[in-house]
Each structure stands twice: as C-alpha cells, then as structure tokens.
Amino acid sequence: MFQILWILLIGLVLGLIAKLILPGRQAIPWWLTMLLGAAGAWLGNATAGWLGVERTGGVDWVRHLLQVGFAVVVVALAAPLWQRSRARR
C-alpha cells in the first residue's frame, strides 16, 4: 500500500517539475499530472536499467535526470491531447 502512495507522490512531484520546465500553461488536472509524472519515472527507471546506471554508489543523478526528462516529454505530449479532447465537449 505504501509503495503505491510513494509512486503517486513521486509522480506528482515529477509531473509538477515537468510542468514548471515546459513553457506556457499545461491545463491538465492534478491527477493526470501525477499519472504522467509516474509514467515518466517508470520510463526513466527502465531506461536507466537498460543503460546500466540504475544503481550507483552515490546519488543516482543520471536516473533522476532521465525520470525528469521523460516526465517532461510525457506531459508535453499529453497536455495538448487533453486540451483538444476537452475542447470537443
């Protein structure tokens, strides 16, 4: 149970960081921000594992940068889709 809460908390933080990095306003709800941030974290962890840098002796900077980078990409791709789907209604 706590692992799910931790994933959602990290997802929210990464999603908010991604929204701060992206220019303009991303009019997506907080729950979508959280899910997209979690997706970015998952993609970043998977890529770090593929590159062999998921665990290091100190702070895993490469893994964290990959997580933020993927969160930015996912939010940047999903925000216009969300706005377009809302405009049709």
GROMACS .gro file of N, CA, C and O in nm:
model
  356
    1MET      N    1   0.082  -0.119   0.000
    1MET     CA    2   0.000   0.000   0.000
    1MET      C    3   0.087   0.127   0.000
    1MET      O    4   0.060   0.219  -0.074
    2PHE      N    5   0.191   0.128   0.084
    2PHE     CA    6   0.277   0.245   0.091
    2PHE      C    7   0.357   0.264  -0.037
    2PHE      O    8   0.390   0.376  -0.072
    3GLN      N    9   0.387   0.155  -0.105
    3GLN     CA   10   0.461   0.167  -0.230
    3GLN      C   11   0.377   0.240  -0.335
    3GLN      O   12   0.428   0.324  -0.408
    4ILE      N   13   0.249   0.212  -0.340
    4ILE     CA   14   0.160   0.281  -0.434
    4ILE      C   15   0.152   0.429  -0.400
    4ILE      O   16   0.159   0.515  -0.489
    5LEU      N   17   0.140   0.460  -0.271
    5LEU     CA   18   0.137   0.600  -0.230
    5LEU      C   19   0.267   0.671  -0.265
    5LEU      O   20   0.267   0.787  -0.308
    6TRP      N   21   0.379   0.604  -0.246
    6TRP     CA   22   0.510   0.660  -0.278
    6TRP      C   23   0.521   0.686  -0.428
    6TRP      O   24   0.570   0.792  -0.471
    7ILE      N   25   0.476   0.592  -0.510
    7ILE     CA   26   0.478   0.609  -0.656
    7ILE      C   27   0.395   0.729  -0.696
    7ILE      O   28   0.436   0.810  -0.779
    8LEU      N   29   0.276   0.743  -0.636
    8LEU     CA   30   0.190   0.856  -0.670
    8LEU      C   31   0.249   0.989  -0.623
    8LEU      O   32   0.239   1.090  -0.694
    9LEU      N   33   0.313   0.990  -0.509
    9LEU     CA   34   0.376   1.113  -0.459
    9LEU      C   35   0.491   1.154  -0.550
    9LEU      O   36   0.502   1.271  -0.589
   10ILE      N   37   0.576   1.059  -0.585
   10ILE     CA   38   0.688   1.088  -0.676
   10ILE      C   39   0.634   1.131  -0.812
   10ILE      O   40   0.686   1.223  -0.875
   11GLY      N   41   0.527   1.067  -0.858
   11GLY     CA   42   0.465   1.105  -0.984
   11GLY      C   43   0.415   1.248  -0.981
   11GLY      O   44   0.432   1.323  -1.078
   12LEU      N   45   0.355   1.288  -0.870
   12LEU     CA   46   0.307   1.425  -0.858
   12LEU      C   47   0.423   1.525  -0.860
   12LEU      O   48   0.417   1.626  -0.930
   13VAL      N   49   0.528   1.493  -0.787
   13VAL     CA   50   0.645   1.583  -0.785
   13VAL      C   51   0.708   1.593  -0.923
   13VAL      O   52   0.736   1.703  -0.972
   14LEU      N   53   0.728   1.480  -0.989
   14LEU     CA   54   0.788   1.483  -1.123
   14LEU      C   55   0.697   1.553  -1.224
   14LEU      O   56   0.745   1.626  -1.311
   15GLY      N   57   0.567   1.531  -1.213
   15GLY     CA   58   0.474   1.598  -1.302
   15GLY      C   59   0.475   1.748  -1.283
   15GLY      O   60   0.472   1.825  -1.381
   16LEU      N   61   0.482   1.793  -1.158
   16LEU     CA   62   0.488   1.937  -1.132
   16LEU      C   63   0.619   1.998  -1.181
   16LEU      O   64   0.621   2.108  -1.236
   17ILE      N   65   0.730   1.925  -1.163
   17ILE     CA   66   0.859   1.973  -1.215
   17ILE      C   67   0.853   1.984  -1.367
   17ILE      O   68   0.900   2.081  -1.425
   18ALA      N   69   0.793   1.883  -1.431
   18ALA     CA   70   0.780   1.886  -1.577
   18ALA      C   71   0.697   2.005  -1.622
   18ALA      O   72   0.732   2.073  -1.720
   19LYS      N   73   0.587   2.035  -1.551
   19LYS     CA   74   0.505   2.149  -1.588
   19LYS      C   75   0.579   2.281  -1.567
   19LYS      O   76   0.558   2.376  -1.642
   20LEU      N   77   0.667   2.286  -1.468
   20LEU     CA   78   0.747   2.407  -1.446
   20LEU      C   79   0.852   2.426  -1.556
   20LEU      O   80   0.882   2.539  -1.593
   21ILE      N   81   0.907   2.317  -1.605
   21ILE     CA   82   1.010   2.325  -1.708
   21ILE      C   83   0.950   2.364  -1.843
   21ILE      O   84   1.010   2.442  -1.917
   22LEU      N   85   0.832   2.312  -1.873
   22LEU     CA   86   0.771   2.338  -2.003
   22LEU      C   87   0.722   2.483  -2.012
   22LEU      O   88   0.670   2.537  -1.916
   23PRO      N   89   0.740   2.544  -2.128
   23PRO     CA   90   0.690   2.681  -2.143
   23PRO      C   91   0.538   2.684  -2.156
   23PRO      O   92   0.477   2.587  -2.203
   24GLY      N   93   0.478   2.791  -2.115
   24GLY     CA   94   0.333   2.804  -2.127
   24GLY      C   95   0.260   2.731  -2.016
   24GLY      O   96   0.319   2.682  -1.920
   25ARG      N   97   0.129   2.724  -2.032
   25ARG     CA   98   0.044   2.661  -1.932
   25ARG      C   99  -0.004   2.527  -1.984
   25ARG      O  100  -0.052   2.518  -2.097
   26GLN      N  101   0.008   2.426  -1.903
   26GLN     CA  102  -0.046   2.295  -1.935
   26GLN      C  103  -0.173   2.277  -1.852
   26GLN      O  104  -0.167   2.253  -1.732
   27ALA      N  105  -0.287   2.291  -1.919
   27ALA     CA  106  -0.416   2.287  -1.850
   27ALA      C  107  -0.461   2.142  -1.835
   27ALA      O  108  -0.556   2.097  -1.899
   28ILE      N  109  -0.390   2.069  -1.750
   28ILE     CA  110  -0.429   1.931  -1.722
   28ILE      C  111  -0.455   1.920  -1.572
   28ILE      O  112  -0.397   1.992  -1.492
   29PRO      N  113  -0.548   1.832  -1.533
   29PRO     CA  114  -0.580   1.821  -1.391
   29PRO      C  115  -0.465   1.762  -1.311
   29PRO      O  116  -0.374   1.699  -1.366
   30TRP      N  117  -0.471   1.779  -1.180
   30TRP     CA  118  -0.363   1.733  -1.093
   30TRP      C  119  -0.345   1.582  -1.099
   30TRP      O  120  -0.234   1.532  -1.095
   31TRP      N  121  -0.455   1.507  -1.113
   31TRP     CA  122  -0.444   1.361  -1.115
   31TRP      C  123  -0.375   1.314  -1.243
   31TRP      O  124  -0.301   1.217  -1.241
   32LEU      N  125  -0.396   1.384  -1.354
   32LEU     CA  126  -0.328   1.348  -1.478
   32LEU      C  127  -0.181   1.387  -1.469
   32LEU      O  128  -0.094   1.313  -1.517
   33THR      N  129  -0.153   1.500  -1.405
   33THR     CA  130  -0.013   1.540  -1.381
   33THR      C  131   0.059   1.432  -1.302
   33THR      O  132   0.172   1.394  -1.333
   34MET      N  133  -0.008   1.379  -1.200
   34MET     CA  134   0.050   1.275  -1.115
   34MET      C  135   0.074   1.147  -1.193
   34MET      O  136   0.182   1.087  -1.185
   35LEU      N  137  -0.023   1.106  -1.273
   35LEU     CA  138  -0.008   0.982  -1.351
   35LEU      C  139   0.099   0.995  -1.459
   35LEU      O  140   0.177   0.902  -1.482
   36LEU      N  141   0.105   1.111  -1.523
   36LEU     CA  142   0.208   1.133  -1.625
   36LEU      C  143   0.347   1.140  -1.562
   36LEU      O  144   0.444   1.089  -1.620
   37GLY      N  145   0.357   1.200  -1.445
   37GLY     CA  146   0.485   1.201  -1.374
   37GLY      C  147   0.529   1.061  -1.335
   37GLY      O  148   0.646   1.026  -1.345
   38ALA      N  149   0.433   0.978  -1.292
   38ALA     CA  150   0.465   0.839  -1.257
   38ALA      C  151   0.509   0.762  -1.382
   38ALA      O  152   0.601   0.680  -1.376
   39ALA      N  153   0.445   0.791  -1.494
   39ALA     CA  154   0.485   0.726  -1.620
   39ALA      C  155   0.627   0.769  -1.658
   39ALA      O  156   0.708   0.686  -1.703
   40GLY      N  157   0.658   0.896  -1.640
   40GLY     CA  158   0.794   0.945  -1.668
   40GLY      C  159   0.896   0.880  -1.577
   40GLY      O  160   1.006   0.846  -1.621
   41ALA      N  161   0.860   0.861  -1.450
   41ALA     CA  162   0.951   0.794  -1.356
   41ALA      C  163   0.975   0.650  -1.400
   41ALA      O  164   1.088   0.600  -1.396
   42TRP      N  165   0.869   0.582  -1.440
   42TRP     CA  166   0.882   0.443  -1.483
   42TRP      C  167   0.970   0.433  -1.608
   42TRP      O  168   1.059   0.347  -1.616
   43LEU      N  169   0.945   0.520  -1.705
   43LEU     CA  170   1.026   0.519  -1.827
   43LEU      C  171   1.172   0.555  -1.798
   43LEU      O  172   1.264   0.495  -1.856
   44GLY      N  173   1.193   0.650  -1.708
   44GLY     CA  174   1.330   0.686  -1.670
   44GLY      C  175   1.403   0.573  -1.600
   44GLY      O  176   1.520   0.548  -1.627
   45ASN      N  177   1.333   0.503  -1.511
   45ASN     CA  178   1.393   0.388  -1.443
   45ASN      C  179   1.424   0.276  -1.542
   45ASN      O  180   1.530   0.212  -1.533
   46ALA      N  181   1.332   0.251  -1.634
   46ALA     CA  182   1.355   0.145  -1.733
   46ALA      C  183   1.474   0.178  -1.822
   46ALA      O  184   1.558   0.092  -1.850
   47THR      N  185   1.484   0.303  -1.864
   47THR     CA  186   1.596   0.344  -1.948
   47THR      C  187   1.728   0.338  -1.870
   47THR      O  188   1.831   0.296  -1.924
   48ALA      N  189   1.725   0.379  -1.743
   48ALA     CA  190   1.846   0.371  -1.661
   48ALA      C  191   1.890   0.226  -1.646
   48ALA      O  192   2.010   0.197  -1.650
   49GLY      N  193   1.796   0.135  -1.630
   49GLY     CA  194   1.829  -0.007  -1.623
   49GLY      C  195   1.888  -0.057  -1.753
   49GLY      O  196   1.984  -0.135  -1.754
   50TRP      N  197   1.832  -0.012  -1.863
   50TRP     CA  198   1.882  -0.053  -1.994
   50TRP      C  199   2.023  -0.001  -2.018
   50TRP      O  200   2.106  -0.070  -2.076
   51LEU      N  201   2.050   0.120  -1.966
   51LEU     CA  202   2.184   0.179  -1.981
   51LEU      C  203   2.282   0.128  -1.876
   51LEU      O  204   2.401   0.152  -1.885
   52GLY      N  205   2.230   0.061  -1.773
   52GLY     CA  206   2.316   0.008  -1.668
   52GLY      C  207   2.353   0.110  -1.561
   52GLY      O  208   2.454   0.092  -1.493
   53VAL      N  209   2.275   0.215  -1.544
   53VAL     CA  210   2.306   0.318  -1.446
   53VAL      C  211   2.196   0.333  -1.342
   53VAL      O  212   2.185   0.438  -1.278
   54GLU      N  213   2.117   0.229  -1.321
   54GLU     CA  214   2.006   0.242  -1.227
   54GLU      C  215   2.051   0.245  -1.082
   54GLU      O  216   1.983   0.300  -0.996
   55ARG      N  217   2.164   0.188  -1.051
   55ARG     CA  218   2.217   0.189  -0.913
   55ARG      C  219   2.364   0.229  -0.918
   55ARG      O  220   2.444   0.169  -0.987
   56THR      N  221   2.395   0.334  -0.842
   56THR     CA  222   2.534   0.377  -0.832
   56THR      C  223   2.572   0.386  -0.685
   56THR      O  224   2.488   0.366  -0.598
   57GLY      N  225   2.695   0.419  -0.659
   57GLY     CA  226   2.740   0.427  -0.521
   57GLY      C  227   2.687   0.548  -0.445
   57GLY      O  228   2.674   0.546  -0.325
   58GLY      N  229   2.652   0.651  -0.517
   58GLY     CA  230   2.604   0.774  -0.453
   58GLY      C  231   2.462   0.805  -0.499
   58GLY      O  232   2.378   0.717  -0.512
   59VAL      N  233   2.440   0.932  -0.525
   59VAL     CA  234   2.310   0.975  -0.575
   59VAL      C  235   2.299   0.934  -0.722
   59VAL      O  236   2.392   0.953  -0.799
   60ASP      N  237   2.187   0.880  -0.759
   60ASP     CA  238   2.166   0.833  -0.896
   60ASP      C  239   2.122   0.948  -0.986
   60ASP      O  240   2.008   0.955  -1.032
   61TRP      N  241   2.214   1.041  -1.014
   61TRP     CA  242   2.181   1.161  -1.089
   61TRP      C  243   2.131   1.130  -1.229
   61TRP      O  244   2.037   1.193  -1.276
   62VAL      N  245   2.195   1.035  -1.295
   62VAL     CA  246   2.155   1.002  -1.432
   62VAL      C  247   2.012   0.949  -1.432
   62VAL      O  248   1.930   0.989  -1.515
   63ARG      N  249   1.981   0.862  -1.339
   63ARG     CA  250   1.846   0.807  -1.331
   63ARG      C  251   1.744   0.917  -1.304
   63ARG      O  252   1.637   0.922  -1.366
   64HIS      N  253   1.776   1.009  -1.213
   64HIS     CA  254   1.684   1.116  -1.181
   64HIS      C  255   1.665   1.211  -1.299
   64HIS      O  256   1.553   1.256  -1.326
   65LEU      N  257   1.771   1.241  -1.370
   65LEU     CA  258   1.760   1.325  -1.488
   65LEU      C  259   1.677   1.258  -1.597
   65LEU      O  260   1.599   1.324  -1.667
   66LEU      N  261   1.695   1.127  -1.611
   66LEU     CA  262   1.612   1.053  -1.708
   66LEU      C  263   1.465   1.057  -1.667
   66LEU      O  264   1.377   1.073  -1.753
   67GLN      N  265   1.436   1.043  -1.540
   67GLN     CA  266   1.298   1.048  -1.493
   67GLN      C  267   1.235   1.184  -1.522
   67GLN      O  268   1.123   1.191  -1.573
   68VAL      N  269   1.307   1.291  -1.491
   68VAL     CA  270   1.255   1.425  -1.518
   68VAL      C  271   1.239   1.447  -1.668
   68VAL      O  272   1.137   1.501  -1.714
   69GLY      N  273   1.337   1.404  -1.744
   69GLY     CA  274   1.330   1.420  -1.890
   69GLY      C  275   1.211   1.349  -1.951
   69GLY      O  276   1.139   1.405  -2.034
   70PHE      N  277   1.188   1.225  -1.908
   70PHE     CA  278   1.073   1.152  -1.960
   70PHE      C  279   0.942   1.213  -1.911
   70PHE      O  280   0.843   1.215  -1.985
   71ALA      N  281   0.938   1.263  -1.789
   71ALA     CA  282   0.817   1.328  -1.739
   71ALA      C  283   0.787   1.452  -1.824
   71ALA      O  284   0.670   1.477  -1.858
   72VAL      N  285   0.889   1.528  -1.859
   72VAL     CA  286   0.870   1.646  -1.944
   72VAL      C  287   0.813   1.605  -2.079
   72VAL      O  288   0.717   1.664  -2.129
   73VAL      N  289   0.870   1.502  -2.138
   73VAL     CA  290   0.823   1.456  -2.269
   73VAL      C  291   0.679   1.407  -2.261
   73VAL      O  292   0.595   1.443  -2.346
   74VAL      N  293   0.647   1.328  -2.160
   74VAL     CA  294   0.513   1.272  -2.149
   74VAL      C  295   0.410   1.383  -2.125
   74VAL      O  296   0.303   1.384  -2.187
   75VAL      N  297   0.442   1.478  -2.038
   75VAL     CA  298   0.349   1.589  -2.013
   75VAL      C  299   0.336   1.675  -2.139
   75VAL      O  300   0.225   1.717  -2.175
   76ALA      N  301   0.446   1.700  -2.207
   76ALA     CA  302   0.442   1.782  -2.329
   76ALA      C  303   0.357   1.716  -2.438
   76ALA      O  304   0.289   1.785  -2.515
   77LEU      N  305   0.359   1.584  -2.445
   77LEU     CA  306   0.278   1.514  -2.545
   77LEU      C  307   0.132   1.501  -2.503
   77LEU      O  308   0.042   1.510  -2.587
   78ALA      N  309   0.107   1.482  -2.376
   78ALA     CA  310  -0.029   1.454  -2.330
   78ALA      C  311  -0.112   1.581  -2.308
   78ALA      O  312  -0.234   1.577  -2.327
   79ALA      N  313  -0.051   1.691  -2.270
   79ALA     CA  314  -0.126   1.813  -2.239
   79ALA      C  315  -0.207   1.863  -2.359
   79ALA      O  316  -0.326   1.893  -2.345
   80PRO      N  317  -0.149   1.871  -2.479
   80PRO     CA  318  -0.231   1.915  -2.594
   80PRO      C  319  -0.342   1.817  -2.628
   80PRO      O  320  -0.451   1.858  -2.668
   81LEU      N  321  -0.316   1.690  -2.610
   81LEU     CA  322  -0.421   1.590  -2.636
   81LEU      C  323  -0.536   1.607  -2.538
   81LEU      O  324  -0.653   1.598  -2.577
   82TRP      N  325  -0.505   1.633  -2.412
   82TRP     CA  326  -0.609   1.655  -2.311
   82TRP      C  327  -0.689   1.781  -2.344
   82TRP      O  328  -0.811   1.780  -2.338
   83GLN      N  329  -0.620   1.886  -2.380
   83GLN     CA  330  -0.687   2.012  -2.411
   83GLN      C  331  -0.776   1.997  -2.535
   83GLN      O  332  -0.886   2.051  -2.540
   84ARG      N  333  -0.728   1.924  -2.635
   84ARG     CA  334  -0.806   1.902  -2.755
   84ARG      C  335  -0.931   1.819  -2.725
   84ARG      O  336  -1.039   1.848  -2.776
   85SER      N  337  -0.916   1.717  -2.640
   85SER     CA  338  -1.032   1.633  -2.607
   85SER      C  339  -1.135   1.713  -2.525
   85SER      O  340  -1.254   1.689  -2.538
   86ARG      N  341  -1.089   1.806  -2.443
   86ARG     CA  342  -1.180   1.890  -2.364
   86ARG      C  343  -1.249   1.995  -2.452
   86ARG      O  344  -1.361   2.034  -2.424
   87ALA      N  345  -1.181   2.040  -2.557
   87ALA     CA  346  -1.239   2.143  -2.643
   87ALA      C  347  -1.353   2.087  -2.728
   87ALA      O  348  -1.445   2.160  -2.764
   88ARG      N  349  -1.350   1.958  -2.755
   88ARG     CA  350  -1.456   1.895  -2.836
   88ARG      C  351  -1.587   1.883  -2.760
   88ARG      O  352  -1.691   1.869  -2.817
   89ARG      N  353  -1.582   1.884  -2.629
   89ARG     CA  354  -1.703   1.861  -2.549
   89ARG      C  355  -1.783   1.984  -2.534
   89ARG      O  356  -1.767   2.091  -2.531
   0.00000   0.00000   0.00000
